[in-house]
Structures are given as C-alpha cells and as structure tokens.
mmCIF file of N, CA and C in Angstrom:
data_model
loop_
_atom_site.group_PDB
_atom_site.id
_atom_site.type_symbol
_atom_site.label_atom_id
_atom_site.label_comp_id
_atom_site.label_asym_id
_atom_site.label_seq_id
_atom_site.Cartn_x
_atom_site.Cartn_y
_atom_site.Cartn_z
ATOM 1 N N MET A 18 -1.139 10.642 6.784
ATOM 2 C CA MET A 18 -1.479 11.192 5.394
ATOM 3 C C MET A 18 -0.565 11.573 4.303
ATOM 4 N N HIS A 19 -0.250 11.052 3.123
ATOM 5 C CA HIS A 19 0.747 11.453 2.284
ATOM 6 C C HIS A 19 0.335 12.778 1.595
ATOM 7 N N PRO A 20 1.457 13.471 1.460
ATOM 8 C CA PRO A 20 1.266 14.839 0.760
ATOM 9 C C PRO A 20 0.884 14.417 -0.874
ATOM 10 N N ALA A 21 0.111 15.422 -1.416
ATOM 11 C CA ALA A 21 -0.502 15.484 -2.527
ATOM 12 C C ALA A 21 0.504 15.099 -3.711
ATOM 13 N N ARG A 22 0.611 14.387 -4.814
ATOM 14 C CA ARG A 22 1.276 14.415 -5.975
ATOM 15 C C ARG A 22 0.523 14.748 -7.077
ATOM 16 N N SER A 23 1.309 15.125 -8.124
ATOM 17 C CA SER A 23 0.723 15.328 -9.423
ATOM 18 C C SER A 23 1.473 14.532 -10.395
ATOM 19 N N TRP A 24 0.824 13.921 -11.509
ATOM 20 C CA TRP A 24 1.190 13.438 -12.535
ATOM 21 C C TRP A 24 1.442 14.057 -13.767
ATOM 22 N N SER A 25 2.536 14.226 -14.420
ATOM 23 C CA SER A 25 2.391 14.783 -15.822
ATOM 24 C C SER A 25 1.319 13.819 -16.664
ATOM 25 N N VAL A 26 0.402 14.705 -17.225
ATOM 26 C CA VAL A 26 -0.733 14.194 -17.985
ATOM 27 C C VAL A 26 -0.113 13.176 -19.260
ATOM 28 N N GLY A 27 0.844 13.514 -19.837
ATOM 29 C CA GLY A 27 1.397 12.790 -20.941
ATOM 30 C C GLY A 27 2.906 12.156 -20.639
ATOM 31 N N ALA A 28 3.078 11.240 -21.264
ATOM 32 C CA ALA A 28 4.406 10.485 -20.766
ATOM 33 C C ALA A 28 5.420 11.214 -21.886
ATOM 34 N N VAL A 29 6.584 10.847 -21.719
ATOM 35 C CA VAL A 29 7.746 11.336 -22.381
ATOM 36 C C VAL A 29 8.173 9.928 -23.284
ATOM 37 N N GLY A 30 8.251 10.197 -24.520
ATOM 38 C CA GLY A 30 8.679 8.887 -25.371
ATOM 39 C C GLY A 30 9.930 8.543 -24.923
ATOM 40 N N PRO A 31 10.293 7.399 -25.670
ATOM 41 C CA PRO A 31 11.539 6.642 -25.374
ATOM 42 C C PRO A 31 13.044 7.622 -25.927
ATOM 43 N N SER A 32 12.798 8.657 -25.636
ATOM 44 C CA SER A 32 14.230 9.337 -26.619
ATOM 45 C C SER A 32 15.391 9.593 -25.494
ATOM 46 N N VAL A 33 14.884 9.101 -24.241
ATOM 47 C CA VAL A 33 16.253 9.006 -23.254
ATOM 48 C C VAL A 33 16.522 7.409 -23.003
ATOM 49 N N GLU A 34 17.714 7.301 -23.130
ATOM 50 C CA GLU A 34 18.358 5.998 -23.235
ATOM 51 C C GLU A 34 18.782 5.340 -21.723
ATOM 52 N N THR A 35 19.078 6.310 -20.930
ATOM 53 C CA THR A 35 19.744 5.855 -19.968
ATOM 54 C C THR A 35 18.677 6.422 -18.603
ATOM 55 N N TRP A 36 19.050 5.769 -17.344
ATOM 56 C CA TRP A 36 18.134 6.112 -15.970
ATOM 57 C C TRP A 36 18.610 7.357 -15.583
ATOM 58 N N VAL A 37 19.783 7.567 -15.592
ATOM 59 C CA VAL A 37 20.296 8.989 -15.314
ATOM 60 C C VAL A 37 19.931 10.032 -16.268
ATOM 61 N N GLY A 38 19.572 9.814 -17.574
ATOM 62 C CA GLY A 38 19.120 10.875 -18.383
ATOM 63 C C GLY A 38 17.468 11.030 -18.030
ATOM 64 N N ALA A 39 16.850 9.844 -17.555
ATOM 65 C CA ALA A 39 15.581 9.793 -17.156
ATOM 66 C C ALA A 39 15.377 10.745 -16.276
ATOM 67 N N ARG A 40 16.080 10.710 -15.147
ATOM 68 C CA ARG A 40 16.092 11.409 -14.028
ATOM 69 C C ARG A 40 16.313 13.062 -14.306
ATOM 70 N N PHE A 41 17.145 13.220 -15.208
ATOM 71 C CA PHE A 41 17.404 14.514 -15.468
ATOM 72 C C PHE A 41 16.294 15.393 -16.553
ATOM 73 N N THR A 42 15.655 14.541 -16.977
ATOM 74 C CA THR A 42 14.462 14.585 -17.828
ATOM 75 C C THR A 42 13.452 15.601 -16.920
ATOM 76 N N CYS A 43 12.917 14.602 -16.004
ATOM 77 C CA CYS A 43 12.015 14.677 -14.857
ATOM 78 C C CYS A 43 12.579 16.200 -14.326
ATOM 79 N N ILE A 44 13.861 16.160 -13.573
ATOM 80 C CA ILE A 44 14.143 17.389 -12.956
ATOM 81 C C ILE A 44 14.202 18.900 -13.825
ATOM 82 N N ASN A 45 14.407 18.535 -15.131
ATOM 83 C CA ASN A 45 14.503 19.586 -15.971
ATOM 84 C C ASN A 45 13.101 20.129 -16.379
ATOM 85 N N LYS A 46 11.830 19.356 -16.081
ATOM 86 C CA LYS A 46 10.845 19.411 -16.950
ATOM 87 C C LYS A 46 10.161 20.475 -16.220
ATOM 88 N N LYS A 47 9.240 21.412 -17.130
ATOM 89 C CA LYS A 47 8.729 22.812 -16.654
ATOM 90 C C LYS A 47 7.245 22.536 -17.209
ATOM 91 N N VAL A 48 6.146 22.588 -16.590
ATOM 92 C CA VAL A 48 4.695 22.432 -17.277
ATOM 93 C C VAL A 48 3.898 23.813 -16.402
ATOM 94 N N GLY A 49 3.236 24.582 -17.103
ATOM 95 C CA GLY A 49 2.955 25.523 -16.839
ATOM 96 C C GLY A 49 3.398 26.834 -15.847
ATOM 97 N N GLY A 50 4.844 26.709 -16.059
ATOM 98 C CA GLY A 50 5.592 27.528 -15.046
ATOM 99 C C GLY A 50 5.942 26.938 -13.880
ATOM 100 N N GLN A 51 5.846 25.714 -13.734
ATOM 101 C CA GLN A 51 5.977 24.663 -12.488
ATOM 102 C C GLN A 51 7.171 23.793 -12.826
ATOM 103 N N LYS A 52 7.912 23.865 -11.897
ATOM 104 C CA LYS A 52 9.207 22.806 -11.709
ATOM 105 C C LYS A 52 8.826 21.887 -10.632
ATOM 106 N N GLY A 53 9.840 21.211 -10.236
ATOM 107 C CA GLY A 53 9.828 20.217 -9.001
ATOM 108 C C GLY A 53 9.385 19.088 -9.474
ATOM 109 N N TRP A 54 9.363 18.843 -11.029
ATOM 110 C CA TRP A 54 9.334 17.347 -11.373
ATOM 111 C C TRP A 54 10.398 16.376 -11.003
ATOM 112 N N ARG A 55 9.964 14.954 -10.884
ATOM 113 C CA ARG A 55 10.985 14.003 -10.582
ATOM 114 C C ARG A 55 10.335 12.564 -10.949
ATOM 115 N N LEU A 56 11.416 11.802 -11.102
ATOM 116 C CA LEU A 56 11.051 10.118 -11.775
ATOM 117 C C LEU A 56 10.277 9.821 -10.400
ATOM 118 N N PRO A 57 9.057 9.144 -10.543
ATOM 119 C CA PRO A 57 8.658 8.087 -9.112
ATOM 120 C C PRO A 57 9.347 7.169 -8.882
ATOM 121 N N VAL A 58 9.329 6.922 -7.431
ATOM 122 C CA VAL A 58 9.764 5.698 -6.906
ATOM 123 C C VAL A 58 8.729 4.583 -7.455
ATOM 124 N N ILE A 59 9.366 3.336 -7.736
ATOM 125 C CA ILE A 59 8.551 2.334 -7.999
ATOM 126 C C ILE A 59 7.120 1.972 -7.461
ATOM 127 N N ALA A 60 6.988 2.241 -6.146
ATOM 128 C CA ALA A 60 5.774 2.096 -5.272
ATOM 129 C C ALA A 60 4.575 3.120 -5.940
ATOM 130 N N GLU A 61 5.008 4.294 -6.296
ATOM 131 C CA GLU A 61 4.202 5.316 -6.974
ATOM 132 C C GLU A 61 4.038 4.810 -8.223
ATOM 133 N N LEU A 62 4.878 4.504 -9.391
ATOM 134 C CA LEU A 62 4.558 4.092 -10.762
ATOM 135 C C LEU A 62 3.650 3.051 -10.768
ATOM 136 N N ALA A 63 3.822 1.912 -9.945
ATOM 137 C CA ALA A 63 2.992 0.733 -9.749
ATOM 138 C C ALA A 63 1.631 1.198 -9.313
ATOM 139 N N SER A 64 1.432 1.934 -8.700
ATOM 140 C CA SER A 64 0.235 2.206 -7.840
ATOM 141 C C SER A 64 -0.785 2.684 -9.237
ATOM 142 N N LEU A 65 -0.114 3.113 -10.300
ATOM 143 C CA LEU A 65 -1.035 3.375 -11.301
ATOM 144 C C LEU A 65 -1.872 2.382 -12.182
ATOM 145 N N ILE A 66 -0.994 1.069 -11.929
ATOM 146 C CA ILE A 66 -1.643 -0.054 -12.501
ATOM 147 C C ILE A 66 -2.713 -0.521 -12.455
ATOM 148 N N ASP A 67 -3.918 -0.926 -13.279
ATOM 149 C CA ASP A 67 -5.061 -1.711 -12.696
ATOM 150 C C ASP A 67 -4.843 -2.989 -13.190
ATOM 151 N N PRO A 68 -4.852 -4.073 -12.375
ATOM 152 C CA PRO A 68 -4.518 -5.457 -12.670
ATOM 153 C C PRO A 68 -5.863 -5.794 -13.204
ATOM 154 N N SER A 69 -7.013 -5.338 -13.343
ATOM 155 C CA SER A 69 -8.099 -6.021 -13.921
ATOM 156 C C SER A 69 -8.110 -5.697 -15.589
ATOM 157 N N VAL A 70 -6.941 -4.592 -16.001
ATOM 158 C CA VAL A 70 -6.880 -4.541 -17.432
ATOM 159 C C VAL A 70 -5.955 -5.610 -18.202
ATOM 160 N N ALA A 71 -6.210 -6.183 -19.019
ATOM 161 C CA ALA A 71 -5.254 -7.273 -19.527
ATOM 162 C C ALA A 71 -4.597 -6.662 -20.631
ATOM 163 N N ALA A 72 -3.479 -7.495 -20.835
ATOM 164 C CA ALA A 72 -2.565 -7.069 -21.999
ATOM 165 C C ALA A 72 -3.403 -7.217 -23.365
ATOM 166 N N PRO A 73 -3.242 -6.069 -24.084
ATOM 167 C CA PRO A 73 -1.964 -5.648 -24.530
ATOM 168 C C PRO A 73 -1.740 -4.085 -23.660
ATOM 169 N N GLY A 74 -2.790 -4.062 -22.791
ATOM 170 C CA GLY A 74 -2.844 -2.464 -22.161
ATOM 171 C C GLY A 74 -2.985 -1.440 -23.060
ATOM 172 N N PRO A 75 -2.785 -0.067 -22.427
ATOM 173 C CA PRO A 75 -2.123 0.115 -21.246
ATOM 174 C C PRO A 75 -2.542 -0.120 -20.189
ATOM 175 N N THR A 76 -2.095 -0.865 -19.155
ATOM 176 C CA THR A 76 -2.877 -1.235 -17.833
ATOM 177 C C THR A 76 -3.332 -0.336 -16.890
ATOM 178 N N LEU A 77 -4.228 0.863 -17.349
ATOM 179 C CA LEU A 77 -4.571 1.667 -16.588
ATOM 180 C C LEU A 77 -5.956 1.688 -16.303
ATOM 181 N N PRO A 78 -6.779 2.235 -15.354
ATOM 182 C CA PRO A 78 -8.113 2.129 -14.840
ATOM 183 C C PRO A 78 -8.830 2.834 -16.098
ATOM 184 N N ALA A 79 -10.014 2.439 -16.198
ATOM 185 C CA ALA A 79 -10.861 2.967 -17.509
ATOM 186 C C ALA A 79 -11.085 4.303 -16.817
ATOM 187 N N GLY A 80 -11.163 5.443 -17.921
ATOM 188 C CA GLY A 80 -11.300 6.850 -17.334
ATOM 189 C C GLY A 80 -10.194 7.913 -17.011
ATOM 190 N N HIS A 81 -9.132 7.156 -16.883
ATOM 191 C CA HIS A 81 -7.978 8.055 -16.620
ATOM 192 C C HIS A 81 -7.414 9.063 -17.219
ATOM 193 N N PRO A 82 -6.837 10.256 -16.657
ATOM 194 C CA PRO A 82 -6.745 11.457 -17.354
ATOM 195 C C PRO A 82 -5.488 11.606 -18.199
ATOM 196 N N PHE A 83 -4.956 10.209 -18.140
ATOM 197 C CA PHE A 83 -3.479 10.482 -18.944
ATOM 198 C C PHE A 83 -3.417 10.306 -20.634
ATOM 199 N N THR A 84 -2.671 10.924 -21.316
ATOM 200 C CA THR A 84 -2.452 10.757 -22.757
ATOM 201 C C THR A 84 -1.186 10.413 -22.914
ATOM 202 N N ASN A 85 -1.015 9.480 -24.290
ATOM 203 C CA ASN A 85 0.217 9.508 -24.797
ATOM 204 C C ASN A 85 0.929 8.136 -23.920
ATOM 205 N N VAL A 86 0.200 7.473 -23.135
ATOM 206 C CA VAL A 86 0.722 6.342 -22.539
ATOM 207 C C VAL A 86 0.793 5.055 -23.424
ATOM 208 N N GLN A 87 1.927 4.559 -23.321
ATOM 209 C CA GLN A 87 2.274 3.324 -24.342
ATOM 210 C C GLN A 87 2.099 2.200 -23.338
ATOM 211 N N SER A 88 1.704 1.185 -23.948
ATOM 212 C CA SER A 88 1.939 -0.334 -23.357
ATOM 213 C C SER A 88 3.509 -0.957 -23.469
ATOM 214 N N LEU A 89 4.314 0.097 -22.762
ATOM 215 C CA LEU A 89 5.806 -0.287 -23.083
ATOM 216 C C LEU A 89 6.336 -0.146 -21.555
ATOM 217 N N LEU A 90 7.570 -0.084 -21.536
ATOM 218 C CA LEU A 90 8.525 -0.139 -20.141
ATOM 219 C C LEU A 90 8.394 1.437 -19.678
ATOM 220 N N TYR A 91 8.439 1.824 -18.397
ATOM 221 C CA TYR A 91 8.511 3.028 -17.912
ATOM 222 C C TYR A 91 9.724 2.861 -16.956
ATOM 223 N N TRP A 92 10.577 4.009 -16.640
ATOM 224 C CA TRP A 92 11.469 4.044 -15.694
ATOM 225 C C TRP A 92 10.992 4.410 -14.282
ATOM 226 N N SER A 93 11.435 3.906 -13.379
ATOM 227 C CA SER A 93 11.088 4.353 -11.791
ATOM 228 C C SER A 93 12.558 5.031 -11.275
ATOM 229 N N ALA A 94 12.538 5.861 -10.296
ATOM 230 C CA ALA A 94 13.779 6.256 -9.592
ATOM 231 C C ALA A 94 14.355 5.080 -8.684
ATOM 232 N N SER A 95 13.746 4.163 -8.691
ATOM 233 C CA SER A 95 14.220 2.983 -7.565
ATOM 234 C C SER A 95 15.348 2.190 -8.171
ATOM 235 N N THR A 96 16.410 2.018 -7.290
ATOM 236 C CA THR A 96 17.408 1.150 -7.779
ATOM 237 C C THR A 96 17.062 -0.286 -7.101
ATOM 238 N N ASP A 97 17.575 -1.261 -8.002
ATOM 239 C CA ASP A 97 17.307 -2.669 -7.519
ATOM 240 C C ASP A 97 18.202 -2.570 -6.297
ATOM 241 N N THR A 98 17.623 -3.287 -5.124
ATOM 242 C CA THR A 98 18.746 -3.256 -4.186
ATOM 243 C C THR A 98 19.774 -4.167 -4.210
ATOM 244 N N GLU A 99 19.437 -5.432 -5.011
ATOM 245 C CA GLU A 99 20.466 -6.494 -5.359
ATOM 246 C C GLU A 99 21.552 -6.453 -6.342
ATOM 247 N N ASN A 100 21.489 -5.371 -7.205
ATOM 248 C CA ASN A 100 22.147 -4.976 -8.099
ATOM 249 C C ASN A 100 22.030 -3.435 -8.315
ATOM 250 N N ALA A 101 22.994 -2.476 -7.813
ATOM 251 C CA ALA A 101 23.069 -1.252 -8.181
ATOM 252 C C ALA A 101 23.159 -0.838 -9.552
ATOM 253 N N THR A 102 23.474 -1.746 -10.586
ATOM 254 C CA THR A 102 23.360 -1.227 -12.225
ATOM 255 C C THR A 102 21.974 -1.452 -12.666
ATOM 256 N N LEU A 103 21.148 -1.971 -11.826
ATOM 257 C CA LEU A 103 19.630 -1.695 -12.369
ATOM 258 C C LEU A 103 18.685 -1.058 -11.773
ATOM 259 N N ALA A 104 17.639 -0.718 -12.419
ATOM 260 C CA ALA A 104 16.504 -0.047 -11.858
ATOM 261 C C ALA A 104 15.172 -0.520 -11.653
ATOM 262 N N TRP A 105 14.350 -0.300 -11.307
ATOM 263 C CA TRP A 105 12.881 -0.914 -11.337
ATOM 264 C C TRP A 105 12.168 -0.416 -12.435
ATOM 265 N N LEU A 106 11.223 -0.855 -13.146
ATOM 266 C CA LEU A 106 10.585 -0.503 -14.396
ATOM 267 C C LEU A 106 9.080 -1.160 -14.282
ATOM 268 N N VAL A 107 8.193 -0.429 -14.768
ATOM 269 C CA VAL A 107 7.008 -0.666 -14.898
ATOM 270 C C VAL A 107 6.645 -1.131 -16.332
ATOM 271 N N TYR A 108 6.127 -2.516 -16.553
ATOM 272 C CA TYR A 108 5.801 -2.627 -18.389
ATOM 273 C C TYR A 108 4.159 -2.418 -18.269
ATOM 274 N N PHE A 109 3.799 -1.333 -18.898
ATOM 275 C CA PHE A 109 2.372 -1.167 -18.989
ATOM 276 C C PHE A 109 1.571 -2.015 -19.968
ATOM 277 N N PHE A 110 2.144 -2.955 -20.742
ATOM 278 C CA PHE A 110 1.655 -3.770 -21.623
ATOM 279 C C PHE A 110 0.768 -4.726 -20.516
ATOM 280 N N ASN A 111 1.368 -5.238 -19.808
ATOM 281 C CA ASN A 111 0.656 -6.468 -18.796
ATOM 282 C C ASN A 111 0.802 -5.932 -17.426
ATOM 283 N N GLY A 112 1.591 -4.780 -16.877
ATOM 284 C CA GLY A 112 1.243 -4.439 -15.412
ATOM 285 C C GLY A 112 2.539 -5.171 -15.056
ATOM 286 N N ASN A 113 3.488 -5.900 -15.175
ATOM 287 C CA ASN A 113 4.567 -6.451 -14.701
ATOM 288 C C ASN A 113 5.452 -5.527 -14.213
ATOM 289 N N VAL A 114 6.335 -5.581 -13.115
ATOM 290 C CA VAL A 114 7.308 -4.915 -12.537
ATOM 291 C C VAL A 114 8.505 -5.672 -12.529
ATOM 292 N N ASN A 115 9.894 -4.969 -13.530
ATOM 293 C CA ASN A 115 10.847 -5.920 -13.201
ATOM 294 C C ASN A 115 11.801 -4.875 -13.134
ATOM 295 N N SER A 116 13.195 -5.330 -13.024
ATOM 296 C CA SER A 116 14.466 -4.498 -13.003
ATOM 297 C C SER A 116 15.050 -4.782 -14.444
ATOM 298 N N GLY A 117 15.601 -3.529 -14.797
ATOM 299 C CA GLY A 117 16.588 -3.463 -16.305
ATOM 300 C C GLY A 117 17.871 -2.593 -16.114
ATOM 301 N N SER A 118 18.463 -2.739 -16.788
ATOM 302 C CA SER A 118 19.824 -2.207 -16.871
ATOM 303 C C SER A 118 19.571 -0.418 -16.987
ATOM 304 N N LYS A 119 20.176 0.276 -16.063
ATOM 305 C CA LYS A 119 20.167 1.674 -16.140
ATOM 306 C C LYS A 119 21.046 2.387 -17.245
ATOM 307 N N ALA A 120 21.940 1.581 -17.656
ATOM 308 C CA ALA A 120 22.695 1.967 -18.756
ATOM 309 C C ALA A 120 21.973 2.096 -20.107
ATOM 310 N N GLY A 121 21.070 1.417 -20.443
ATOM 311 C CA GLY A 121 20.537 1.440 -21.862
ATOM 312 C C GLY A 121 19.484 0.858 -22.103
ATOM 313 N N SER A 122 18.523 0.621 -21.362
ATOM 314 C CA SER A 122 17.085 -0.085 -21.690
ATOM 315 C C SER A 122 16.381 0.638 -22.655
ATOM 316 N N ASN A 123 16.097 2.000 -22.456
ATOM 317 C CA ASN A 123 15.359 2.718 -23.287
ATOM 318 C C ASN A 123 13.838 3.224 -23.130
ATOM 319 N N PRO A 124 13.485 2.847 -21.926
ATOM 320 C CA PRO A 124 11.866 3.124 -21.559
ATOM 321 C C PRO A 124 11.518 4.494 -21.733
ATOM 322 N N PHE A 125 10.224 4.334 -21.440
ATOM 323 C CA PHE A 125 9.528 5.844 -21.290
ATOM 324 C C PHE A 125 9.641 6.377 -20.396
ATOM 325 N N VAL A 126 9.504 7.806 -19.889
ATOM 326 C CA VAL A 126 9.610 8.392 -18.604
ATOM 327 C C VAL A 126 8.170 9.003 -18.416
ATOM 328 N N TRP A 127 7.826 9.209 -16.975
ATOM 329 C CA TRP A 127 6.679 9.555 -16.751
ATOM 330 C C TRP A 127 6.951 10.480 -15.309
ATOM 331 N N CYS A 128 6.939 11.755 -15.303
ATOM 332 C CA CYS A 128 7.414 12.492 -14.392
ATOM 333 C C CYS A 128 6.076 12.602 -13.024
ATOM 334 N N VAL A 129 6.487 13.103 -12.025
ATOM 335 C CA VAL A 129 5.444 12.991 -11.015
ATOM 336 C C VAL A 129 6.006 14.336 -10.101
ATOM 337 N N ARG A 130 5.138 15.230 -9.350
ATOM 338 C CA ARG A 130 5.643 16.333 -8.703
ATOM 339 C C ARG A 130 4.786 15.935 -7.195
ATOM 340 N N GLY A 131 5.464 16.537 -6.112
ATOM 341 C CA GLY A 131 5.027 16.394 -4.799
ATOM 342 C C GLY A 131 4.937 14.974 -4.210
ATOM 343 N N GLY A 132 4.158 14.565 -3.258
ATOM 344 C CA GLY A 132 4.335 13.336 -2.717
ATOM 345 C C GLY A 132 5.299 13.183 -1.711
ATOM 346 N N SER A 133 5.240 12.288 -1.160
ATOM 347 C CA SER A 133 6.072 11.753 0.124
ATOM 348 C C SER A 133 7.482 11.456 -0.306
ATOM 349 N N ASN A 134 8.041 11.126 -1.554
ATOM 350 C CA ASN A 134 9.253 11.029 -1.949
ATOM 351 C C ASN A 134 9.897 12.158 -2.565
ATOM 352 N N ALA A 135 9.331 13.582 -2.613
ATOM 353 C CA ALA A 135 9.736 14.661 -3.227
ATOM 354 C C ALA A 135 10.956 15.124 -2.537
ATOM 355 N N ASP A 136 11.397 14.757 -1.448
ATOM 356 C CA ASP A 136 12.721 15.263 -0.639
ATOM 357 C C ASP A 136 13.871 14.416 -1.301
ATOM 358 N N ALA A 137 13.620 13.344 -2.131
ATOM 359 C CA ALA A 137 14.802 12.705 -2.565
ATOM 360 C C ALA A 137 15.600 13.385 -3.771
ATOM 361 N N TYR A 138 14.927 14.596 -4.123
ATOM 362 C CA TYR A 138 15.618 15.151 -5.178
ATOM 363 C C TYR A 138 16.113 16.407 -5.055
#
C-alpha cells in the first residue's frame, strides 16, 4: 500500500525557469500552514493523465478537482538516466512524456505532498 499523497489544487505558472528553481518552489510551498511539498517524480505526474482526453487538453479526467491546469509542460523531479542535464516532463496538451533541459525549459510546476517518494526530499 502506498502512503497517501496530496496534490496542490492549483498549478504554479511558468515563472520558474529551471528545474532546480521548480524543486525549490515546491520545497518552500506552504498551503494552509502545511509544508512538506515536493516536485512529483515522473510516474506520479504521469498518473494524472487521462489518455481518453484528446488534445488540446488538459489531459485530465472529467470532474478532476484541480484549477489553473494549463495544456502545457510540467516539471517532474525525475532526471533522465541517459542524460543528467535533462529532466522528465509531462505535456498536458496531449499527455506526452518527454525529457527537457533542466537549465531553461520554463515549464509549469505542480507540487505534491506525501506519497512513497516523500523521503527523496
């Protein structure tokens, strides 16, 4: 059984330009007095995708509780194992998962709390 995780209701816009900045955005996040937020690993972020939703998305299931989700790229905490300068991203326009430069891709940030990967932070 996986520990419960909570997603932030709203995504953070593309004001963060780097992967490291995205991680710090989540680490420093405080909602309702609660800290402990982190950038999700790629499996967590990709688990939000509903493949039955066609582009232009966002590719989320009907009735989802999230706000401000854009049909754009979102950072994950996962590094591409073949190239450490790249991190995995989810494109909520069409549900694709790709890697992009950690140095300046400018994706959105969507933070999560708890879950089985919480100890990575």
